[in-house]
CSV table of C-alpha atoms in Angstrom, one decimal:
chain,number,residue,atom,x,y,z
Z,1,UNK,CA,-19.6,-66.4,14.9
Z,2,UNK,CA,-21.0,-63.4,13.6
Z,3,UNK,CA,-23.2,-63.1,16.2
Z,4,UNK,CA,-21.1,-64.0,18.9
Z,5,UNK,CA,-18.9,-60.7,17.9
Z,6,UNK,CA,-21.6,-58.5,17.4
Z,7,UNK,CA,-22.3,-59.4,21.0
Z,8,UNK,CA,-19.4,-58.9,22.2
Z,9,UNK,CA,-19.3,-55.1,20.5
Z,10,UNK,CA,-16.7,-55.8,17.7
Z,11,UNK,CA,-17.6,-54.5,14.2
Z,12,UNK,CA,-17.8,-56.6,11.0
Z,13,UNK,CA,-14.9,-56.3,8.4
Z,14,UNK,CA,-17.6,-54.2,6.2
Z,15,UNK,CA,-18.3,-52.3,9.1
Z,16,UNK,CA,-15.2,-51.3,9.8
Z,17,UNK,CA,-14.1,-50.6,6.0
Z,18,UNK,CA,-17.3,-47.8,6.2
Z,19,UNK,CA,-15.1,-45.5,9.2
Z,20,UNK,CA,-12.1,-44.1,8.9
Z,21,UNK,CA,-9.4,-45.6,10.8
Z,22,UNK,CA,-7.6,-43.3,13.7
Z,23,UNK,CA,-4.8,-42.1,11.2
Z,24,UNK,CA,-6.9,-40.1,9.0
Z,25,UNK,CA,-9.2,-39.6,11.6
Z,26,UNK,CA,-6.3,-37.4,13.0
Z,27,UNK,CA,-5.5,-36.0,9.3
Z,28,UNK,CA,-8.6,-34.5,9.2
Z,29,UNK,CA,-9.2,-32.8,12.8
Z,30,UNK,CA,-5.7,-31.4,12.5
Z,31,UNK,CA,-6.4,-30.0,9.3
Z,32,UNK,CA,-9.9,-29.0,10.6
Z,33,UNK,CA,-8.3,-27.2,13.6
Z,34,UNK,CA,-5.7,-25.3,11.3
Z,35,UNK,CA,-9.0,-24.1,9.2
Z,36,UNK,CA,-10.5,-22.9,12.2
Z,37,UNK,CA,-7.3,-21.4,13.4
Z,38,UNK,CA,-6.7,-19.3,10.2
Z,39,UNK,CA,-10.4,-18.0,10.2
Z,40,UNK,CA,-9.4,-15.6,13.2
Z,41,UNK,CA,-6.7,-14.0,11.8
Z,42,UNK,CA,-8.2,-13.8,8.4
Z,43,UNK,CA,-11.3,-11.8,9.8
Z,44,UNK,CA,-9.1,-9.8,12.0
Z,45,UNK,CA,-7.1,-8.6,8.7
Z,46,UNK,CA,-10.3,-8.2,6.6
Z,47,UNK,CA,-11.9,-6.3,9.9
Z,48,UNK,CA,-8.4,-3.9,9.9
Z,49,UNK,CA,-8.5,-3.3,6.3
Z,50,UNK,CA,-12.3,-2.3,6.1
Z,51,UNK,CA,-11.4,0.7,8.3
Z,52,UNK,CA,-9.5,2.2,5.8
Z,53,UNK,CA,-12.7,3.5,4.2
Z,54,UNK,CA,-13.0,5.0,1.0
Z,55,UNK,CA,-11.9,8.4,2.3
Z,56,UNK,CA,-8.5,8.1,3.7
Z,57,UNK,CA,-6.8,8.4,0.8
Z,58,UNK,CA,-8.3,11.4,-0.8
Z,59,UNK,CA,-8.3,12.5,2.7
Z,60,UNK,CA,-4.2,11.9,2.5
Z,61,UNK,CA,-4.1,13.7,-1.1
Z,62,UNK,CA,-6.2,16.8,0.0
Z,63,UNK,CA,-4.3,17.2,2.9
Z,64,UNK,CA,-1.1,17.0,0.8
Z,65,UNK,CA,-2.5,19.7,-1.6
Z,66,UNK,CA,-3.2,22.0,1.2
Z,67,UNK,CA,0.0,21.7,2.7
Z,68,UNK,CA,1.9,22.0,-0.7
Z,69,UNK,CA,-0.8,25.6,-1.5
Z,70,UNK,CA,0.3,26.8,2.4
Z,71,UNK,CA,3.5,26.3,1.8
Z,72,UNK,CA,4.0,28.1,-1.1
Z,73,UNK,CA,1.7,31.0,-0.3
Z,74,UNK,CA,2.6,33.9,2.0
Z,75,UNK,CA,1.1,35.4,5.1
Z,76,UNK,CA,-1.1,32.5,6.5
Z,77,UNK,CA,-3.5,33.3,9.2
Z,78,UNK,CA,-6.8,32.3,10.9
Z,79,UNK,CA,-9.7,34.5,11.7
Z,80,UNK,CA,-13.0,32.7,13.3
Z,81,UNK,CA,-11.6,29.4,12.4
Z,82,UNK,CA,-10.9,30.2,8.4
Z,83,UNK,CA,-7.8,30.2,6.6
Z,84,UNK,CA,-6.6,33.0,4.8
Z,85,UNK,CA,-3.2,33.2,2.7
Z,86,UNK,CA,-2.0,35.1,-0.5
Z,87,UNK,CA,-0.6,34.2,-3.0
Z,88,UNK,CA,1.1,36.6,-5.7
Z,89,UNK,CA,-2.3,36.7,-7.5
Z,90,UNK,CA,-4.7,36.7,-4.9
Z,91,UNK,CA,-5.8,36.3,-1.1
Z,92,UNK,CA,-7.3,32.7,-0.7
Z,93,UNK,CA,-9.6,32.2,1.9
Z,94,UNK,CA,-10.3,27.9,3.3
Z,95,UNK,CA,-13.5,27.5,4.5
Z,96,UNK,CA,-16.2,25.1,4.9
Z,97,UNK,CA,-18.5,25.2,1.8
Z,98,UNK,CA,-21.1,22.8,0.9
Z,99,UNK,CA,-19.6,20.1,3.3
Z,100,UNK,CA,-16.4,20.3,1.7
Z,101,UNK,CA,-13.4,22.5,2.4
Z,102,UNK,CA,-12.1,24.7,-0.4
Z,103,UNK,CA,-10.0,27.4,-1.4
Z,104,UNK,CA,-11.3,30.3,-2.9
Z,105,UNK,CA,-11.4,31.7,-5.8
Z,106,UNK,CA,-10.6,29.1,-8.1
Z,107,UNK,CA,-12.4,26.2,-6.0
Z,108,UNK,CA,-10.3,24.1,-5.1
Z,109,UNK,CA,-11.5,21.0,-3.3
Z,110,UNK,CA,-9.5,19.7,-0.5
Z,111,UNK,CA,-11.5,17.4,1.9
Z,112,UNK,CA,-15.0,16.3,0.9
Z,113,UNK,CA,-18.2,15.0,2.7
Z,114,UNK,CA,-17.7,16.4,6.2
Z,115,UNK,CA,-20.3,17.6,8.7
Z,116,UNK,CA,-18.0,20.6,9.8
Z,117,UNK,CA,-14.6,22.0,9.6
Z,118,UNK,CA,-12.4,24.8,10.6
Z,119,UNK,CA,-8.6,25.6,11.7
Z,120,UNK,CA,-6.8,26.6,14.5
Z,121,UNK,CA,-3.7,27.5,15.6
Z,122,UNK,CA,-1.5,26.0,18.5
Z,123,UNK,CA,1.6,26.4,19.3
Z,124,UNK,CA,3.0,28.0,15.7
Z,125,UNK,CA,1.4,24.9,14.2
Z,126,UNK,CA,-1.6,25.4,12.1
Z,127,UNK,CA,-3.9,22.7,12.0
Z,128,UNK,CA,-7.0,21.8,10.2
Z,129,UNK,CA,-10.2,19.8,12.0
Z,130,UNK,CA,-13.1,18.2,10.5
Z,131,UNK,CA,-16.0,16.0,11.5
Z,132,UNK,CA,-17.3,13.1,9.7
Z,133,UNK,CA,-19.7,10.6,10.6
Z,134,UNK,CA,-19.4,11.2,14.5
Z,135,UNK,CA,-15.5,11.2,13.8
Z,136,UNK,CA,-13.2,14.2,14.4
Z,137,UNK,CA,-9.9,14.6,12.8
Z,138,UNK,CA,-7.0,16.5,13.0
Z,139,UNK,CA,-4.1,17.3,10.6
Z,140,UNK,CA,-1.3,19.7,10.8
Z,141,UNK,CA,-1.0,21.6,7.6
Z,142,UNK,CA,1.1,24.5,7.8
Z,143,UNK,CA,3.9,26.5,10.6
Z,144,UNK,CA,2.0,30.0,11.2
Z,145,UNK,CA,3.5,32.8,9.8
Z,146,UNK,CA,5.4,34.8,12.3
L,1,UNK,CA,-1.1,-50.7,9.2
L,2,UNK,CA,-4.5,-51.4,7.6
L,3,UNK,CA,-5.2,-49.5,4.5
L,4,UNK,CA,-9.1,-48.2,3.7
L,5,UNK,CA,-11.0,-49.8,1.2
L,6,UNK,CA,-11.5,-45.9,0.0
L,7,UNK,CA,-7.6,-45.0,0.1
L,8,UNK,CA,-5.3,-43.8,2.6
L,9,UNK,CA,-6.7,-40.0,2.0
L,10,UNK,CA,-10.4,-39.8,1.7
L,11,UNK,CA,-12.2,-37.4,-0.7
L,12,UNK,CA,-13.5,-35.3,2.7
L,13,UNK,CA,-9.5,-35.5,3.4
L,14,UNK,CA,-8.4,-33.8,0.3
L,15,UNK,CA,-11.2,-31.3,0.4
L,16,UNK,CA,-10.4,-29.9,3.9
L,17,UNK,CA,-6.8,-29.8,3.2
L,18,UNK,CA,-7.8,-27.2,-0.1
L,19,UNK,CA,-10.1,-25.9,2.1
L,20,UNK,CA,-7.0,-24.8,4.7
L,21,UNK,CA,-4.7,-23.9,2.1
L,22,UNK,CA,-7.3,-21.9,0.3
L,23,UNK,CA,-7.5,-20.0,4.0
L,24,UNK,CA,-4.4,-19.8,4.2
L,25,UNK,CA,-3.5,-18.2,0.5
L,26,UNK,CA,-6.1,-15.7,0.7
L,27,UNK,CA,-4.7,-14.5,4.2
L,28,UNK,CA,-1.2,-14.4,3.1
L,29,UNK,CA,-2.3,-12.5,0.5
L,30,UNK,CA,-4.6,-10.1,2.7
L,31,UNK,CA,-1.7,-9.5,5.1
L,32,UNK,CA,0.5,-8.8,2.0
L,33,UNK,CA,-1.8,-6.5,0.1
L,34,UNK,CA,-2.2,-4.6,3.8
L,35,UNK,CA,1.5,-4.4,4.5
L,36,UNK,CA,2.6,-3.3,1.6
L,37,UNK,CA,-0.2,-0.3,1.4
L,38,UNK,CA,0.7,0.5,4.6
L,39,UNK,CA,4.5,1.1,3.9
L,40,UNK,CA,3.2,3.0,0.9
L,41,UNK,CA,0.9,5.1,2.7
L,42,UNK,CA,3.7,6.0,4.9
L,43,UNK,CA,6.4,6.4,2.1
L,44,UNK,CA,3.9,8.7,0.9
L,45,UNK,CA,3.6,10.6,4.1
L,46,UNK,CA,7.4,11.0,4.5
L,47,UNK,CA,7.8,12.3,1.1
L,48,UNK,CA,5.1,14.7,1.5
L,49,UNK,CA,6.6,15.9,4.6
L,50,UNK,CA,9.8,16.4,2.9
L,51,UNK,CA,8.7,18.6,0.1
L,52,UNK,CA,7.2,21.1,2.7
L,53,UNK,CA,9.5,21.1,4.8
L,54,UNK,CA,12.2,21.5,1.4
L,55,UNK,CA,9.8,24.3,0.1
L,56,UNK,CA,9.9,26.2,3.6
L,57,UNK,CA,14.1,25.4,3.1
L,58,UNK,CA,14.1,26.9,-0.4
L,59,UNK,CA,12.1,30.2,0.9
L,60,UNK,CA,14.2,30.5,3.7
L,61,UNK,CA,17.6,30.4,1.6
L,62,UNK,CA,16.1,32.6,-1.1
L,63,UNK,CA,15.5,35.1,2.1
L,64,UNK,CA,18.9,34.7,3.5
L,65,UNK,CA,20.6,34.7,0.0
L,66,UNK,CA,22.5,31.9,1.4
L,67,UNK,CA,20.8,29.9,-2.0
L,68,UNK,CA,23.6,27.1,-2.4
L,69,UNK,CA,23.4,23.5,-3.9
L,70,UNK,CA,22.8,20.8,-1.4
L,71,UNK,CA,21.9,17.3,-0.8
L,72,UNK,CA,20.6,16.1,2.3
L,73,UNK,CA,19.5,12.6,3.5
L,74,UNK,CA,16.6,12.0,5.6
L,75,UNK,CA,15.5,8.6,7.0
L,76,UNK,CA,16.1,6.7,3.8
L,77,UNK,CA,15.4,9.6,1.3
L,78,UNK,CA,18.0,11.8,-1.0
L,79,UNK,CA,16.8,15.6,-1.1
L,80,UNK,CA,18.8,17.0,-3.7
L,81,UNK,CA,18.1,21.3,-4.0
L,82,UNK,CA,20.0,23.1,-7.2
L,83,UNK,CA,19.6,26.4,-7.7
L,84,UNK,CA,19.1,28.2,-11.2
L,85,UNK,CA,19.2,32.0,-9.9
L,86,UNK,CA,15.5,32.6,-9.2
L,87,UNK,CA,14.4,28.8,-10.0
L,88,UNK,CA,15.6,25.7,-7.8
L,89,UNK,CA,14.9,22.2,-8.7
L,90,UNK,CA,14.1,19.7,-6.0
L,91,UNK,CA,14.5,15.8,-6.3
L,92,UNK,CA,13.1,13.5,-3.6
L,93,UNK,CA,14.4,10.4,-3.9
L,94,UNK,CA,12.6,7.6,-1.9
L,95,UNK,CA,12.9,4.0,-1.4
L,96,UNK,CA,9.5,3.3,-3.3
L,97,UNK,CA,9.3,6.3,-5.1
L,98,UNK,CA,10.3,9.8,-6.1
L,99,UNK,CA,9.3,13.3,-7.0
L,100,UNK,CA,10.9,16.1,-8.8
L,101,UNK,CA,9.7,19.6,-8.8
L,102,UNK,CA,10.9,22.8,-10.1
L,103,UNK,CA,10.2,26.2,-7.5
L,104,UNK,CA,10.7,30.0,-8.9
L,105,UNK,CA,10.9,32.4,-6.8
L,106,UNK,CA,10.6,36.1,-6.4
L,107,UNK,CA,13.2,37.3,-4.5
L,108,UNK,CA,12.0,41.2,-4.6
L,109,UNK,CA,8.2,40.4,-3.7
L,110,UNK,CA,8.9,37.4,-1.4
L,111,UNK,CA,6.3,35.3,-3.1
L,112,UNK,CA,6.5,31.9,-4.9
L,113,UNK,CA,5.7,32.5,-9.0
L,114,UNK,CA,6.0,29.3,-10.4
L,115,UNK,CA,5.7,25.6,-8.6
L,116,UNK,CA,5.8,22.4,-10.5
């Protein structure tokens, strides 16, 4: 009998009770397919979130502090891409130093690690611009002084 | 309907369904953690914004001696300006968060003394 149904291409009972039977077959591809579905969007958000790098926050703060300083100080204007302002103590120059850009005297660090920097003026806007790693950016800091 | 000798959900069952929902907790959470430092990064912008543009307001009143206490809204922020004869205090309020800084200013000279 055996024989006669191996022949024919049935499976044993033990054969069969080794498989799984079409239901959880199905279980498990659907829950196979939503796995492979939720990898996408998963490496997508991880992918967006890495470009965030380390610097656009302190990038976010240094700009903040310079705009705060400009906005406070007096006189603001650019000569051969540096920033000059006074303040009631002193006249503070922003200039590239040491691949940062800082206000001096006092030192004070606004954007670090860049490959060059400098400021320029368009339309009454001022507007600092640095380069780092192949990348330029641009960030309006201050309204030029009439 | 015939049942398995091993159960109706297998061991390699269960594990892909922890597998998925393990996915599927750590993007949630990803998306979450990226959304909401993304609205904060953006709150954080406004206000910034706000308390340049409110010092360049301050300046401009003390120049005009038009100084006079105000509160002003702006997308979902309260700006509140008081003014203490040559001192004015400033409050941003935000959804998320706030700031509150005190401005003197030297009428005479023209110059900001004090800003904290």
């Amino acid at each position: 009998m055996e024989r006669e149904r191996k022949m024919l291409g049935l499976l044993s009972e033990k054969g069969r009770s080794a498989g799984y039977n079409i239901l959880e077959m199905s279980i498990g591809l659907l829950l196979l397919s939503v796995t492979v579905v939720m990898i996408s969007p998963l490496y997508r958000c991880l992918n967006s979130l890495r470009q965030f790098d380390s610097y656009f926050y302190q990038d976010e703060i240094g700009i903040y502090q310079l705009q705060i300083a400009l906005a406070l100080g007096n006189d603001i204007r650019i000569e051969d891409g540096i920033l000059y302002y006074e303040t009631i103590d002193n006249e503070m120059t922003v200039s590239l130093v040491n691949r940062k850009i800082i206000a001096q005297p006092g030192t004070v660090d606004y954007i670090h690690d860049v490959s060059d920097g400098w400021f320029e003026q368009k339309e009454g806007i001022i507007y600092v611009i640095f380069k780092r790693k192949q990348q330029t950016y641009r960030y309006p800091v201050a309204y030029a002084s009439e | 309907m015939r049942q398995n000798k091993k159960g109706f959900i297998t061991i390699y069952a269960l594990l892909l369904l922890s597998v998925s929902f393990s996915i599927c907790a750590a993007v949630t959470k990803v998306y979450k953690d990226k959304v909401k430092f993304i609205e904060y990064v953006d709150e954080f912008r406004l206000i910034n914004q706000i308390e340049v543009l409110v010092i360049g307001r301050i300046r401009q009143s003390y120049d005009d001696y038009k100084t006079k206490d105000e509160t002003i809204y702006y997308h979902s922020c309260r700006i509140s300006i008081s003014y203490d004869n040559s001192s004015a205090s400033i409050s941003i309020i935000c959804p998320k968060m706030s700031r509150h800084r005190v401005l003197t200013y030297d009428e005479i000279e023209g110059f900001v003394t004090d800003y904290y």
